[in-house]
Amino acid sequence: AVVAGLWLSLLFDTPAGPSIVAAAAGLFGLSLIPFRAR
C-alpha cells in the first residue's frame, strides 16, 4: 500500500500521506471482494 501510494502521489502530483491512505483503503476493499463472492 505504501509503494502504491507513493507511486500514485508521484503520478498525480498529490501529497504522499493521503495517497498512501487511499491506496490502503483501495487494497482493503479489493481484499473483501472474494469473500463476498463465496
mmCIF file with all atom_site columns, N, CA and C in Angstrom:
data_model
loop_
_atom_site.group_PDB
_atom_site.id
_atom_site.type_symbol
_atom_site.label_atom_id
_atom_site.label_alt_id
_atom_site.label_comp_id
_atom_site.label_asym_id
_atom_site.label_entity_id
_atom_site.label_seq_id
_atom_site.pdbx_PDB_ins_code
_atom_site.Cartn_x
_atom_site.Cartn_y
_atom_site.Cartn_z
_atom_site.occupancy
_atom_site.B_iso_or_equiv
_atom_site.pdbx_formal_charge
_atom_site.auth_seq_id
_atom_site.auth_comp_id
_atom_site.auth_asym_id
_atom_site.auth_atom_id
_atom_site.pdbx_PDB_model_num
ATOM 1   N N  . ALA A 1 1  ? 0.834   -1.193  0.000   1.00 0.00 ? 1  ALA A N  1
ATOM 2   C CA . ALA A 1 1  ? 0.000   0.000   0.000   1.00 0.00 ? 1  ALA A CA 1
ATOM 3   C C  . ALA A 1 1  ? 0.879   1.257   0.000   1.00 0.00 ? 1  ALA A C  1
ATOM 4   N N  . VAL A 1 2  ? 1.981   1.188   0.723   1.00 0.00 ? 2  VAL A N  1
ATOM 5   C CA . VAL A 1 2  ? 2.867   2.356   0.785   1.00 0.00 ? 2  VAL A CA 1
ATOM 6   C C  . VAL A 1 2  ? 3.483   2.623   -0.581  1.00 0.00 ? 2  VAL A C  1
ATOM 7   N N  . VAL A 1 3  ? 3.951   1.576   -1.229  1.00 0.00 ? 3  VAL A N  1
ATOM 8   C CA . VAL A 1 3  ? 4.566   1.746   -2.552  1.00 0.00 ? 3  VAL A CA 1
ATOM 9   C C  . VAL A 1 3  ? 3.533   2.255   -3.550  1.00 0.00 ? 3  VAL A C  1
ATOM 10  N N  . ALA A 1 4  ? 2.319   1.698   -3.505  1.00 0.00 ? 4  ALA A N  1
ATOM 11  C CA . ALA A 1 4  ? 1.261   2.150   -4.414  1.00 0.00 ? 4  ALA A CA 1
ATOM 12  C C  . ALA A 1 4  ? 0.899   3.603   -4.132  1.00 0.00 ? 4  ALA A C  1
ATOM 13  N N  . GLY A 1 5  ? 0.837   3.974   -2.862  1.00 0.00 ? 5  GLY A N  1
ATOM 14  C CA . GLY A 1 5  ? 0.515   5.353   -2.508  1.00 0.00 ? 5  GLY A CA 1
ATOM 15  C C  . GLY A 1 5  ? 1.575   6.328   -2.966  1.00 0.00 ? 5  GLY A C  1
ATOM 16  N N  . LEU A 1 6  ? 2.836   5.957   -2.799  1.00 0.00 ? 6  LEU A N  1
ATOM 17  C CA . LEU A 1 6  ? 3.917   6.833   -3.256  1.00 0.00 ? 6  LEU A CA 1
ATOM 18  C C  . LEU A 1 6  ? 3.927   6.945   -4.774  1.00 0.00 ? 6  LEU A C  1
ATOM 19  N N  . TRP A 1 7  ? 3.626   5.836   -5.450  1.00 0.00 ? 7  TRP A N  1
ATOM 20  C CA . TRP A 1 7  ? 3.569   5.861   -6.908  1.00 0.00 ? 7  TRP A CA 1
ATOM 21  C C  . TRP A 1 7  ? 2.416   6.741   -7.382  1.00 0.00 ? 7  TRP A C  1
ATOM 22  N N  . LEU A 1 8  ? 1.249   6.623   -6.721  1.00 0.00 ? 8  LEU A N  1
ATOM 23  C CA . LEU A 1 8  ? 0.105   7.460   -7.089  1.00 0.00 ? 8  LEU A CA 1
ATOM 24  C C  . LEU A 1 8  ? 0.388   8.931   -6.823  1.00 0.00 ? 8  LEU A C  1
ATOM 25  N N  . SER A 1 9  ? 1.071   9.220   -5.711  1.00 0.00 ? 9  SER A N  1
ATOM 26  C CA . SER A 1 9  ? 1.377   10.618  -5.407  1.00 0.00 ? 9  SER A CA 1
ATOM 27  C C  . SER A 1 9  ? 2.346   11.199  -6.432  1.00 0.00 ? 9  SER A C  1
ATOM 28  N N  . LEU A 1 10 ? 3.259   10.389  -6.922  1.00 0.00 ? 10 LEU A N  1
ATOM 29  C CA . LEU A 1 10 ? 4.181   10.847  -7.962  1.00 0.00 ? 10 LEU A CA 1
ATOM 30  C C  . LEU A 1 10 ? 3.455   11.007  -9.292  1.00 0.00 ? 10 LEU A C  1
ATOM 31  N N  . LEU A 1 11 ? 2.571   10.064  -9.594  1.00 0.00 ? 11 LEU A N  1
ATOM 32  C CA . LEU A 1 11 ? 1.872   10.077  -10.878 1.00 0.00 ? 11 LEU A CA 1
ATOM 33  C C  . LEU A 1 11 ? 0.896   11.242  -10.979 1.00 0.00 ? 11 LEU A C  1
ATOM 34  N N  . PHE A 1 12 ? 0.124   11.482  -9.910  1.00 0.00 ? 12 PHE A N  1
ATOM 35  C CA . PHE A 1 12 ? -0.920  12.505  -9.947  1.00 0.00 ? 12 PHE A CA 1
ATOM 36  C C  . PHE A 1 12 ? -0.524  13.795  -9.240  1.00 0.00 ? 12 PHE A C  1
ATOM 37  N N  . ASP A 1 13 ? 0.730   13.888  -8.755  1.00 0.00 ? 13 ASP A N  1
ATOM 38  C CA . ASP A 1 13 ? 1.248   15.084  -8.089  1.00 0.00 ? 13 ASP A CA 1
ATOM 39  C C  . ASP A 1 13 ? 0.369   15.487  -6.905  1.00 0.00 ? 13 ASP A C  1
ATOM 40  N N  . THR A 1 14 ? 0.130   14.524  -6.016  1.00 0.00 ? 14 THR A N  1
ATOM 41  C CA . THR A 1 14 ? -0.673  14.749  -4.813  1.00 0.00 ? 14 THR A CA 1
ATOM 42  C C  . THR A 1 14 ? 0.199   14.508  -3.586  1.00 0.00 ? 14 THR A C  1
ATOM 43  N N  . PRO A 1 15 ? -0.229  14.948  -2.395  1.00 0.00 ? 15 PRO A N  1
ATOM 44  C CA . PRO A 1 15 ? 0.536   14.672  -1.174  1.00 0.00 ? 15 PRO A CA 1
ATOM 45  C C  . PRO A 1 15 ? 0.646   13.169  -0.918  1.00 0.00 ? 15 PRO A C  1
ATOM 46  N N  . ALA A 1 16 ? 1.764   12.741  -0.370  1.00 0.00 ? 16 ALA A N  1
ATOM 47  C CA . ALA A 1 16 ? 2.016   11.310  -0.199  1.00 0.00 ? 16 ALA A CA 1
ATOM 48  C C  . ALA A 1 16 ? 1.115   10.689  0.863   1.00 0.00 ? 16 ALA A C  1
ATOM 49  N N  . GLY A 1 17 ? 0.868   11.388  1.965   1.00 0.00 ? 17 GLY A N  1
ATOM 50  C CA . GLY A 1 17 ? 0.079   10.812  3.058   1.00 0.00 ? 17 GLY A CA 1
ATOM 51  C C  . GLY A 1 17 ? -1.309  10.373  2.638   1.00 0.00 ? 17 GLY A C  1
ATOM 52  N N  . PRO A 1 18 ? -2.115  11.277  2.085   1.00 0.00 ? 18 PRO A N  1
ATOM 53  C CA . PRO A 1 18 ? -3.456  10.865  1.648   1.00 0.00 ? 18 PRO A CA 1
ATOM 54  C C  . PRO A 1 18 ? -3.436  9.814   0.541   1.00 0.00 ? 18 PRO A C  1
ATOM 55  N N  . SER A 1 19 ? -2.422  9.840   -0.307  1.00 0.00 ? 19 SER A N  1
ATOM 56  C CA . SER A 1 19 ? -2.339  8.838   -1.371  1.00 0.00 ? 19 SER A CA 1
ATOM 57  C C  . SER A 1 19 ? -2.093  7.455   -0.795  1.00 0.00 ? 19 SER A C  1
ATOM 58  N N  . ILE A 1 20 ? -1.254  7.373   0.244   1.00 0.00 ? 20 ILE A N  1
ATOM 59  C CA . ILE A 1 20 ? -0.993  6.088   0.893   1.00 0.00 ? 20 ILE A CA 1
ATOM 60  C C  . ILE A 1 20 ? -2.265  5.577   1.559   1.00 0.00 ? 20 ILE A C  1
ATOM 61  N N  . VAL A 1 21 ? -2.993  6.479   2.228   1.00 0.00 ? 21 VAL A N  1
ATOM 62  C CA . VAL A 1 21 ? -4.245  6.081   2.878   1.00 0.00 ? 21 VAL A CA 1
ATOM 63  C C  . VAL A 1 21 ? -5.257  5.613   1.837   1.00 0.00 ? 21 VAL A C  1
ATOM 64  N N  . ALA A 1 22 ? -5.349  6.319   0.720   1.00 0.00 ? 22 ALA A N  1
ATOM 65  C CA . ALA A 1 22 ? -6.288  5.931   -0.334  1.00 0.00 ? 22 ALA A CA 1
ATOM 66  C C  . ALA A 1 22 ? -5.904  4.582   -0.938  1.00 0.00 ? 22 ALA A C  1
ATOM 67  N N  . ALA A 1 23 ? -4.611  4.350   -1.133  1.00 0.00 ? 23 ALA A N  1
ATOM 68  C CA . ALA A 1 23 ? -4.169  3.070   -1.674  1.00 0.00 ? 23 ALA A CA 1
ATOM 69  C C  . ALA A 1 23 ? -4.455  1.940   -0.696  1.00 0.00 ? 23 ALA A C  1
ATOM 70  N N  . ALA A 1 24 ? -4.239  2.182   0.601   1.00 0.00 ? 24 ALA A N  1
ATOM 71  C CA . ALA A 1 24 ? -4.529  1.160   1.606   1.00 0.00 ? 24 ALA A CA 1
ATOM 72  C C  . ALA A 1 24 ? -6.019  0.858   1.651   1.00 0.00 ? 24 ALA A C  1
ATOM 73  N N  . ALA A 1 25 ? -6.849  1.888   1.571   1.00 0.00 ? 25 ALA A N  1
ATOM 74  C CA . ALA A 1 25 ? -8.301  1.677   1.576   1.00 0.00 ? 25 ALA A CA 1
ATOM 75  C C  . ALA A 1 25 ? -8.738  0.911   0.332   1.00 0.00 ? 25 ALA A C  1
ATOM 76  N N  . GLY A 1 26 ? -8.145  1.232   -0.795  1.00 0.00 ? 26 GLY A N  1
ATOM 77  C CA . GLY A 1 26 ? -8.479  0.518   -2.025  1.00 0.00 ? 26 GLY A CA 1
ATOM 78  C C  . GLY A 1 26 ? -8.080  -0.942  -1.975  1.00 0.00 ? 26 GLY A C  1
ATOM 79  N N  . LEU A 1 27 ? -6.894  -1.217  -1.450  1.00 0.00 ? 27 LEU A N  1
ATOM 80  C CA . LEU A 1 27 ? -6.462  -2.608  -1.321  1.00 0.00 ? 27 LEU A CA 1
ATOM 81  C C  . LEU A 1 27 ? -7.327  -3.364  -0.327  1.00 0.00 ? 27 LEU A C  1
ATOM 82  N N  . PHE A 1 28 ? -7.750  -2.688  0.740   1.00 0.00 ? 28 PHE A N  1
ATOM 83  C CA . PHE A 1 28 ? -8.640  -3.320  1.706   1.00 0.00 ? 28 PHE A CA 1
ATOM 84  C C  . PHE A 1 28 ? -9.972  -3.660  1.046   1.00 0.00 ? 28 PHE A C  1
ATOM 85  N N  . GLY A 1 29 ? -10.497 -2.749  0.260   1.00 0.00 ? 29 GLY A N  1
ATOM 86  C CA . GLY A 1 29 ? -11.752 -3.009  -0.442  1.00 0.00 ? 29 GLY A CA 1
ATOM 87  C C  . GLY A 1 29 ? -11.624 -4.165  -1.420  1.00 0.00 ? 29 GLY A C  1
ATOM 88  N N  . LEU A 1 30 ? -10.507 -4.223  -2.138  1.00 0.00 ? 30 LEU A N  1
ATOM 89  C CA . LEU A 1 30 ? -10.293 -5.332  -3.066  1.00 0.00 ? 30 LEU A CA 1
ATOM 90  C C  . LEU A 1 30 ? -10.144 -6.657  -2.332  1.00 0.00 ? 30 LEU A C  1
ATOM 91  N N  . SER A 1 31 ? -9.590  -6.627  -1.136  1.00 0.00 ? 31 SER A N  1
ATOM 92  C CA . SER A 1 31 ? -9.414  -7.873  -0.388  1.00 0.00 ? 31 SER A CA 1
ATOM 93  C C  . SER A 1 31 ? -10.740 -8.426  0.108   1.00 0.00 ? 31 SER A C  1
ATOM 94  N N  . LEU A 1 32 ? -11.770 -7.596  0.181   1.00 0.00 ? 32 LEU A N  1
ATOM 95  C CA . LEU A 1 32 ? -13.077 -8.058  0.640   1.00 0.00 ? 32 LEU A CA 1
ATOM 96  C C  . LEU A 1 32 ? -13.906 -8.696  -0.472  1.00 0.00 ? 32 LEU A C  1
ATOM 97  N N  . ILE A 1 33 ? -13.583 -8.427  -1.712  1.00 0.00 ? 33 ILE A N  1
ATOM 98  C CA . ILE A 1 33 ? -14.414 -8.896  -2.826  1.00 0.00 ? 33 ILE A CA 1
ATOM 99  C C  . ILE A 1 33 ? -14.504 -10.425 -2.908  1.00 0.00 ? 33 ILE A C  1
ATOM 100 N N  . PRO A 1 34 ? -13.394 -11.189 -2.834  1.00 0.00 ? 34 PRO A N  1
ATOM 101 C CA . PRO A 1 34 ? -13.533 -12.650 -2.946  1.00 0.00 ? 34 PRO A CA 1
ATOM 102 C C  . PRO A 1 34 ? -14.372 -13.261 -1.821  1.00 0.00 ? 34 PRO A C  1
ATOM 103 N N  . PHE A 1 35 ? -14.346 -12.659 -0.638  1.00 0.00 ? 35 PHE A N  1
ATOM 104 C CA . PHE A 1 35 ? -15.107 -13.220 0.465   1.00 0.00 ? 35 PHE A CA 1
ATOM 105 C C  . PHE A 1 35 ? -16.602 -12.999 0.271   1.00 0.00 ? 35 PHE A C  1
ATOM 106 N N  . ARG A 1 36 ? -16.985 -11.925 -0.405  1.00 0.00 ? 36 ARG A N  1
ATOM 107 C CA . ARG A 1 36 ? -18.402 -11.687 -0.677  1.00 0.00 ? 36 ARG A CA 1
ATOM 108 C C  . ARG A 1 36 ? -18.921 -12.660 -1.724  1.00 0.00 ? 36 ARG A C  1
ATOM 109 N N  . ALA A 1 37 ? -18.064 -13.069 -2.649  1.00 0.00 ? 37 ALA A N  1
ATOM 110 C CA . ALA A 1 37 ? -18.487 -13.961 -3.721  1.00 0.00 ? 37 ALA A CA 1
ATOM 111 C C  . ALA A 1 37 ? -18.774 -15.369 -3.205  1.00 0.00 ? 37 ALA A C  1
ATOM 112 N N  . ARG A 1 38 ? -18.156 -15.734 -2.104  1.00 0.00 ? 38 ARG A N  1
ATOM 113 C CA . ARG A 1 38 ? -18.382 -17.080 -1.568  1.00 0.00 ? 38 ARG A CA 1
ATOM 114 C C  . ARG A 1 38 ? -19.679 -17.128 -0.918  1.00 0.00 ? 38 ARG A C  1
#
